[in-house]
Amino acid sequence: MNKLKREYQFFKQQTSNVRVLLMTNLLYAFVLPVVEIFVGAYVMRHTSEPVSVAFYQLFMYIGIIATSFVNGFLLRHVSVKVLYAGGILVSGLSMFAMMLVKSLGFVELGIAGFVLGAASGFFWTNRYLLTLNNTTDNSRNYFFGLESFFFSITSITVPLLIGAFISQIDGKEIMGCLIDINGAYRLVTVGVIVVTLFAVAVLWRGKFANPIQKNFLYFRFCTLWKKMLLLASLKGMVQGFLVTAPAILILKLVGDEGTLGLIQGISGTLTAILVYVLGRIAKPEDRPKIFIAGLLVFFIGTLFNGVLFSATGVIIFVLCKVIFQPLFDLPYYPIMMQTIDAVVKIEKRNEYTYILSHEFGLFLGRAFGLILFMALAFAISQDFALKYALILVGALQLIAYPLTRNIIKQNQTVR
């Protein structure tokens, strides 16, 4: 109990804006698993086609990049807090709009994905901007460690609770209304909207400033930022697969949404604690070690999935994925923000320039990964894509380690 009190006191020592951001992101952490897991599962259930999930996801990423671009113009006139709140709210509302769609052809999938991506674009770019401007390099390990702890815990509890809720309420009659599977999904989405309202209420307590310099659109960058964009593309490549692949694999080889949540929960608790401890005690120079540990775990998981391609292989892969994500994100975001601090000094540009450019880097990786999956699925087979595309992406991720070390070394020379 004394240790918990000490950790709480350490949290209280952070600036008011940092505490507000962490509490807002804690609440949004209850929303994100629904977006990442159950939207994919919802699309899979209604189309029975893994390629449809990938197609939906591709348009979601197009929506992210489109609104990230628009957001740069809006920041000239609208408070960053308002834009961030809008992204949080619209993410819940757009999910509800998708659930009301009667049929999910490719047109409907594209529109639904774009709308949800548009909401995510406002959320993520303004989140990066607020975090960048309200943290320092020394405090970012703690910030992202605690944030990863939130997201890891909710990635366990939310799928378990919602999976159990969907399986229990399906076919039940409530107040004279028969609840089918679609009705269960809609009830979940209503809950998401309520949580987003609480998140916005917390966010409103913060006092945040917009970028001073208004220009943000550039196409030529120094070598350091080009290296960061390559790293972002590698992250995006695996990110696209991690949103779609677990839901597709488990629904195909293991079971339903309840099983999906149960499998992710097995290793998530220990990983959440590990990441929090790392964020609390790790120094900036420890980031490459954490980074390579996550990369190796993910690659091993893809090998098990590809070689076994069975329920056992999927379980091992998902366990590795649960461990990999926070271990990867914990060092990645501080490195990204450290690089932005460096290139702002070099090129004297608006920091949003690099946040937008970073989204383009992520998009290129995401698009490549998803197009690779769809191309393999059409040209050979879906099973082949699910087996070997993941291994290829996992192997390419290993390039990120020497690249990361080089970026950190160059950042230190700028400082």
mmCIF file of C-alpha atoms in Angstrom, residues 127-353:
data_model
loop_
_atom_site.group_PDB
_atom_site.id
_atom_site.type_symbol
_atom_site.label_atom_id
_atom_site.label_comp_id
_atom_site.label_asym_id
_atom_site.label_seq_id
_atom_site.Cartn_x
_atom_site.Cartn_y
_atom_site.Cartn_z
ATOM 1 C CA ARG A 127 -2.533 13.992 -28.594
ATOM 2 C CA TYR A 128 1.020 13.990 -29.972
ATOM 3 C CA LEU A 129 1.091 17.791 -30.073
ATOM 4 C CA LEU A 130 -0.130 18.186 -26.493
ATOM 5 C CA THR A 131 2.246 15.532 -25.187
ATOM 6 C CA LEU A 132 5.203 17.019 -27.061
ATOM 7 C CA ASN A 133 4.569 20.503 -25.671
ATOM 8 C CA ASN A 134 3.842 19.458 -22.084
ATOM 9 C CA THR A 135 6.572 16.886 -21.408
ATOM 10 C CA THR A 136 10.366 16.823 -21.491
ATOM 11 C CA ASP A 137 12.693 14.086 -22.713
ATOM 12 C CA ASN A 138 13.400 13.053 -19.112
ATOM 13 C CA SER A 139 9.704 12.743 -18.218
ATOM 14 C CA ARG A 140 8.519 10.950 -21.367
ATOM 15 C CA ASN A 141 9.548 7.450 -20.294
ATOM 16 C CA TYR A 142 7.294 7.845 -17.254
ATOM 17 C CA PHE A 143 4.479 9.428 -19.277
ATOM 18 C CA PHE A 144 4.387 6.710 -21.919
ATOM 19 C CA GLY A 145 5.092 3.966 -19.375
ATOM 20 C CA LEU A 146 2.042 4.962 -17.343
ATOM 21 C CA GLU A 147 -0.008 5.445 -20.493
ATOM 22 C CA SER A 148 1.048 2.009 -21.800
ATOM 23 C CA PHE A 149 0.082 0.584 -18.406
ATOM 24 C CA PHE A 150 -3.413 2.028 -18.871
ATOM 25 C CA PHE A 151 -3.742 0.716 -22.413
ATOM 26 C CA SER A 152 -2.378 -2.720 -21.472
ATOM 27 C CA ILE A 153 -4.801 -3.130 -18.572
ATOM 28 C CA THR A 154 -7.793 -2.002 -20.601
ATOM 29 C CA SER A 155 -6.752 -4.206 -23.528
ATOM 30 C CA ILE A 156 -7.259 -7.085 -21.067
ATOM 31 C CA THR A 157 -10.358 -6.027 -19.153
ATOM 32 C CA VAL A 158 -12.385 -4.392 -21.913
ATOM 33 C CA PRO A 159 -12.315 -7.340 -24.378
ATOM 34 C CA LEU A 160 -13.091 -9.749 -21.519
ATOM 35 C CA LEU A 161 -16.026 -7.710 -20.277
ATOM 36 C CA ILE A 162 -17.441 -6.860 -23.693
ATOM 37 C CA GLY A 163 -16.904 -10.370 -25.035
ATOM 38 C CA ALA A 164 -18.779 -11.782 -22.053
ATOM 39 C CA PHE A 165 -21.475 -9.112 -22.407
ATOM 40 C CA ILE A 166 -22.045 -9.829 -26.104
ATOM 41 C CA SER A 167 -22.204 -13.591 -25.617
ATOM 42 C CA GLN A 168 -24.573 -13.298 -22.644
ATOM 43 C CA ILE A 169 -26.981 -10.691 -23.990
ATOM 44 C CA ASP A 170 -27.315 -12.112 -27.509
ATOM 45 C CA GLY A 171 -30.811 -13.591 -27.832
ATOM 46 C CA LYS A 172 -32.073 -12.143 -24.541
ATOM 47 C CA GLU A 173 -35.231 -10.076 -24.210
ATOM 48 C CA ILE A 174 -34.972 -6.760 -22.368
ATOM 49 C CA MET A 175 -38.053 -4.592 -21.739
ATOM 50 C CA GLY A 176 -39.901 -6.392 -24.491
ATOM 51 C CA CYS A 177 -37.079 -6.007 -27.031
ATOM 52 C CA LEU A 178 -35.200 -9.036 -28.346
ATOM 53 C CA ILE A 179 -31.461 -8.263 -28.413
ATOM 54 C CA ASP A 180 -29.588 -9.834 -31.312
ATOM 55 C CA ILE A 181 -25.855 -9.654 -31.969
ATOM 56 C CA ASN A 182 -26.202 -6.317 -33.779
ATOM 57 C CA GLY A 183 -28.155 -4.900 -30.858
ATOM 58 C CA ALA A 184 -25.417 -6.041 -28.475
ATOM 59 C CA TYR A 185 -22.801 -4.215 -30.538
ATOM 60 C CA ARG A 186 -24.947 -1.059 -30.491
ATOM 61 C CA LEU A 187 -25.256 -1.194 -26.713
ATOM 62 C CA VAL A 188 -21.472 -1.465 -26.472
ATOM 63 C CA THR A 189 -21.135 1.583 -28.708
ATOM 64 C CA VAL A 190 -23.500 3.593 -26.468
ATOM 65 C CA GLY A 191 -21.208 2.751 -23.567
ATOM 66 C CA VAL A 192 -18.236 3.983 -25.603
ATOM 67 C CA ILE A 193 -19.962 7.329 -26.226
ATOM 68 C CA VAL A 194 -20.606 7.783 -22.486
ATOM 69 C CA VAL A 195 -16.923 7.167 -21.709
ATOM 70 C CA THR A 196 -15.831 9.686 -24.359
ATOM 71 C CA LEU A 197 -18.018 12.332 -22.683
ATOM 72 C CA PHE A 198 -16.235 11.744 -19.376
ATOM 73 C CA ALA A 199 -12.847 11.970 -21.147
ATOM 74 C CA VAL A 200 -13.755 15.350 -22.661
ATOM 75 C CA ALA A 201 -14.908 16.639 -19.249
ATOM 76 C CA VAL A 202 -11.489 15.799 -17.787
ATOM 77 C CA LEU A 203 -9.624 17.286 -20.759
ATOM 78 C CA TRP A 204 -11.426 20.600 -20.315
ATOM 79 C CA ARG A 205 -9.555 21.181 -17.050
ATOM 80 C CA GLY A 206 -6.233 21.567 -18.904
ATOM 81 C CA LYS A 207 -4.717 24.811 -20.170
ATOM 82 C CA PHE A 208 -3.046 24.175 -23.509
ATOM 83 C CA ALA A 209 -1.516 26.471 -26.128
ATOM 84 C CA ASN A 210 -1.615 26.184 -29.914
ATOM 85 C CA PRO A 211 1.575 26.317 -32.027
ATOM 86 C CA ILE A 212 2.818 29.871 -32.521
ATOM 87 C CA GLN A 213 4.130 29.447 -36.078
ATOM 88 C CA LYS A 214 1.263 28.858 -38.516
ATOM 89 C CA ASN A 215 3.030 27.238 -41.482
ATOM 90 C CA PHE A 216 3.195 23.469 -41.207
ATOM 91 C CA LEU A 217 3.257 21.975 -44.716
ATOM 92 C CA TYR A 218 6.741 21.113 -45.997
ATOM 93 C CA PHE A 219 8.065 18.341 -48.240
ATOM 94 C CA ARG A 220 11.832 18.605 -47.840
ATOM 95 C CA PHE A 221 13.477 17.558 -44.590
ATOM 96 C CA CYS A 222 16.914 17.010 -43.135
ATOM 97 C CA THR A 223 18.470 13.528 -43.077
ATOM 98 C CA LEU A 224 17.648 13.013 -39.395
ATOM 99 C CA TRP A 225 13.930 13.418 -39.979
ATOM 100 C CA LYS A 226 14.029 11.205 -43.061
ATOM 101 C CA LYS A 227 15.425 8.433 -40.864
ATOM 102 C CA MET A 228 12.587 9.006 -38.391
ATOM 103 C CA LEU A 229 10.068 8.733 -41.229
ATOM 104 C CA LEU A 230 11.576 5.378 -42.214
ATOM 105 C CA LEU A 231 11.209 4.221 -38.614
ATOM 106 C CA ALA A 232 7.590 5.457 -38.632
ATOM 107 C CA SER A 233 6.922 3.459 -41.812
ATOM 108 C CA LEU A 234 8.268 0.313 -40.170
ATOM 109 C CA LYS A 235 6.011 0.924 -37.176
ATOM 110 C CA GLY A 236 3.039 1.576 -39.447
ATOM 111 C CA MET A 237 3.669 -1.647 -41.341
ATOM 112 C CA VAL A 238 3.266 -3.771 -38.234
ATOM 113 C CA GLN A 239 0.559 -1.536 -36.784
ATOM 114 C CA GLY A 240 -1.823 -2.267 -39.645
ATOM 115 C CA PHE A 241 -1.447 -6.000 -39.127
ATOM 116 C CA LEU A 242 -1.883 -5.795 -35.360
ATOM 117 C CA VAL A 243 -5.277 -4.149 -35.719
ATOM 118 C CA THR A 244 -6.660 -6.739 -38.127
ATOM 119 C CA ALA A 245 -4.659 -9.960 -37.796
ATOM 120 C CA PRO A 246 -5.539 -11.004 -34.211
ATOM 121 C CA ALA A 247 -9.286 -10.683 -34.773
ATOM 122 C CA ILE A 248 -9.112 -12.469 -38.140
ATOM 123 C CA LEU A 249 -6.898 -15.298 -36.863
ATOM 124 C CA ILE A 250 -8.881 -15.944 -33.712
ATOM 125 C CA LEU A 251 -12.284 -15.850 -35.385
ATOM 126 C CA LYS A 252 -10.897 -18.142 -38.093
ATOM 127 C CA LEU A 253 -8.958 -20.658 -35.987
ATOM 128 C CA VAL A 254 -9.962 -20.311 -32.335
ATOM 129 C CA GLY A 255 -13.383 -18.955 -31.475
ATOM 130 C CA ASP A 256 -15.474 -15.852 -30.857
ATOM 131 C CA GLU A 257 -14.917 -12.410 -29.293
ATOM 132 C CA GLY A 258 -14.987 -13.801 -25.758
ATOM 133 C CA THR A 259 -12.074 -16.098 -26.601
ATOM 134 C CA LEU A 260 -10.262 -13.176 -28.187
ATOM 135 C CA GLY A 261 -10.459 -11.206 -24.953
ATOM 136 C CA LEU A 262 -9.474 -14.179 -22.792
ATOM 137 C CA ILE A 263 -6.335 -14.935 -24.821
ATOM 138 C CA GLN A 264 -5.166 -11.322 -24.743
ATOM 139 C CA GLY A 265 -5.663 -11.217 -20.991
ATOM 140 C CA ILE A 266 -3.312 -14.103 -20.170
ATOM 141 C CA SER A 267 -0.062 -12.168 -20.477
ATOM 142 C CA GLY A 268 -1.342 -8.592 -20.437
ATOM 143 C CA THR A 269 -1.343 -7.983 -16.695
ATOM 144 C CA LEU A 270 2.311 -8.865 -16.178
ATOM 145 C CA THR A 271 3.257 -6.881 -19.277
ATOM 146 C CA ALA A 272 1.388 -3.819 -17.990
ATOM 147 C CA ILE A 273 3.239 -3.933 -14.679
ATOM 148 C CA LEU A 274 6.568 -4.496 -16.449
ATOM 149 C CA VAL A 275 6.038 -1.522 -18.753
ATOM 150 C CA TYR A 276 5.029 0.764 -15.884
ATOM 151 C CA VAL A 277 8.148 -0.213 -13.924
ATOM 152 C CA LEU A 278 10.336 0.296 -16.998
ATOM 153 C CA GLY A 279 8.791 3.695 -17.627
ATOM 154 C CA ARG A 280 9.360 4.642 -13.995
ATOM 155 C CA ILE A 281 13.011 3.565 -13.696
ATOM 156 C CA ALA A 282 14.385 3.438 -17.252
ATOM 157 C CA LYS A 283 16.562 6.301 -18.438
ATOM 158 C CA PRO A 284 16.580 7.736 -21.971
ATOM 159 C CA GLU A 285 19.719 5.710 -22.792
ATOM 160 C CA ASP A 286 17.854 2.455 -21.988
ATOM 161 C CA ARG A 287 15.359 2.890 -24.823
ATOM 162 C CA PRO A 288 17.213 0.813 -27.478
ATOM 163 C CA LYS A 289 17.346 -2.215 -25.127
ATOM 164 C CA ILE A 290 13.596 -2.092 -24.530
ATOM 165 C CA PHE A 291 13.049 -1.588 -28.247
ATOM 166 C CA ILE A 292 14.970 -4.670 -29.384
ATOM 167 C CA ALA A 293 13.308 -6.831 -26.709
ATOM 168 C CA GLY A 294 9.893 -5.949 -28.128
ATOM 169 C CA LEU A 295 10.978 -6.552 -31.718
ATOM 170 C CA LEU A 296 12.342 -10.016 -30.937
ATOM 171 C CA VAL A 297 9.201 -11.037 -29.050
ATOM 172 C CA PHE A 298 7.021 -10.040 -32.002
ATOM 173 C CA PHE A 299 9.177 -11.846 -34.567
ATOM 174 C CA ILE A 300 9.118 -15.046 -32.494
ATOM 175 C CA GLY A 301 5.320 -14.812 -32.292
ATOM 176 C CA THR A 302 4.975 -14.500 -36.071
ATOM 177 C CA LEU A 303 7.157 -17.596 -36.538
ATOM 178 C CA PHE A 304 4.950 -19.668 -34.252
ATOM 179 C CA ASN A 305 1.832 -18.467 -36.069
ATOM 180 C CA GLY A 306 3.239 -19.195 -39.529
ATOM 181 C CA VAL A 307 4.736 -22.590 -38.725
ATOM 182 C CA LEU A 308 1.867 -23.991 -36.643
ATOM 183 C CA PHE A 309 -1.087 -22.049 -38.138
ATOM 184 C CA SER A 310 -3.426 -23.551 -35.585
ATOM 185 C CA ALA A 311 -5.223 -22.483 -32.433
ATOM 186 C CA THR A 312 -1.993 -23.028 -30.487
ATOM 187 C CA GLY A 313 0.037 -20.936 -32.920
ATOM 188 C CA VAL A 314 -2.511 -18.121 -32.797
ATOM 189 C CA ILE A 315 -2.544 -18.132 -28.999
ATOM 190 C CA ILE A 316 1.267 -17.876 -28.865
ATOM 191 C CA PHE A 317 1.225 -15.108 -31.484
ATOM 192 C CA VAL A 318 -1.394 -13.073 -29.608
ATOM 193 C CA LEU A 319 0.487 -13.502 -26.337
ATOM 194 C CA CYS A 320 3.643 -12.206 -28.042
ATOM 195 C CA LYS A 321 1.659 -9.362 -29.592
ATOM 196 C CA VAL A 322 0.317 -8.306 -26.181
ATOM 197 C CA ILE A 323 3.881 -8.173 -24.832
ATOM 198 C CA PHE A 324 5.328 -6.522 -27.941
ATOM 199 C CA GLN A 325 3.035 -3.518 -28.303
ATOM 200 C CA PRO A 326 3.803 -1.712 -25.020
ATOM 201 C CA LEU A 327 7.499 -2.677 -25.170
ATOM 202 C CA PHE A 328 7.668 -1.153 -28.660
ATOM 203 C CA ASP A 329 5.627 1.979 -27.901
ATOM 204 C CA LEU A 330 7.372 2.812 -24.616
ATOM 205 C CA PRO A 331 10.688 3.770 -26.290
ATOM 206 C CA TYR A 332 9.257 4.679 -29.713
ATOM 207 C CA TYR A 333 7.212 7.753 -28.766
ATOM 208 C CA PRO A 334 9.912 9.376 -26.607
ATOM 209 C CA ILE A 335 12.410 8.796 -29.450
ATOM 210 C CA MET A 336 9.981 10.322 -31.938
ATOM 211 C CA MET A 337 9.442 13.389 -29.730
ATOM 212 C CA GLN A 338 13.146 13.708 -28.967
ATOM 213 C CA THR A 339 13.745 13.748 -32.735
ATOM 214 C CA ILE A 340 11.071 16.420 -33.237
ATOM 215 C CA ASP A 341 12.768 18.549 -30.553
ATOM 216 C CA ALA A 342 16.038 18.139 -32.462
ATOM 217 C CA VAL A 343 14.759 18.883 -35.977
ATOM 218 C CA VAL A 344 12.769 21.906 -34.767
ATOM 219 C CA LYS A 345 16.115 23.345 -33.645
ATOM 220 C CA ILE A 346 17.743 22.437 -36.965
ATOM 221 C CA GLU A 347 15.020 23.583 -39.376
ATOM 222 C CA LYS A 348 13.197 26.232 -37.265
ATOM 223 C CA ARG A 349 9.731 24.996 -38.223
ATOM 224 C CA ASN A 350 6.373 24.505 -36.521
ATOM 225 C CA GLU A 351 6.386 21.266 -34.486
ATOM 226 C CA TYR A 352 3.092 20.263 -36.124
ATOM 227 C CA THR A 353 5.059 20.046 -39.393
#
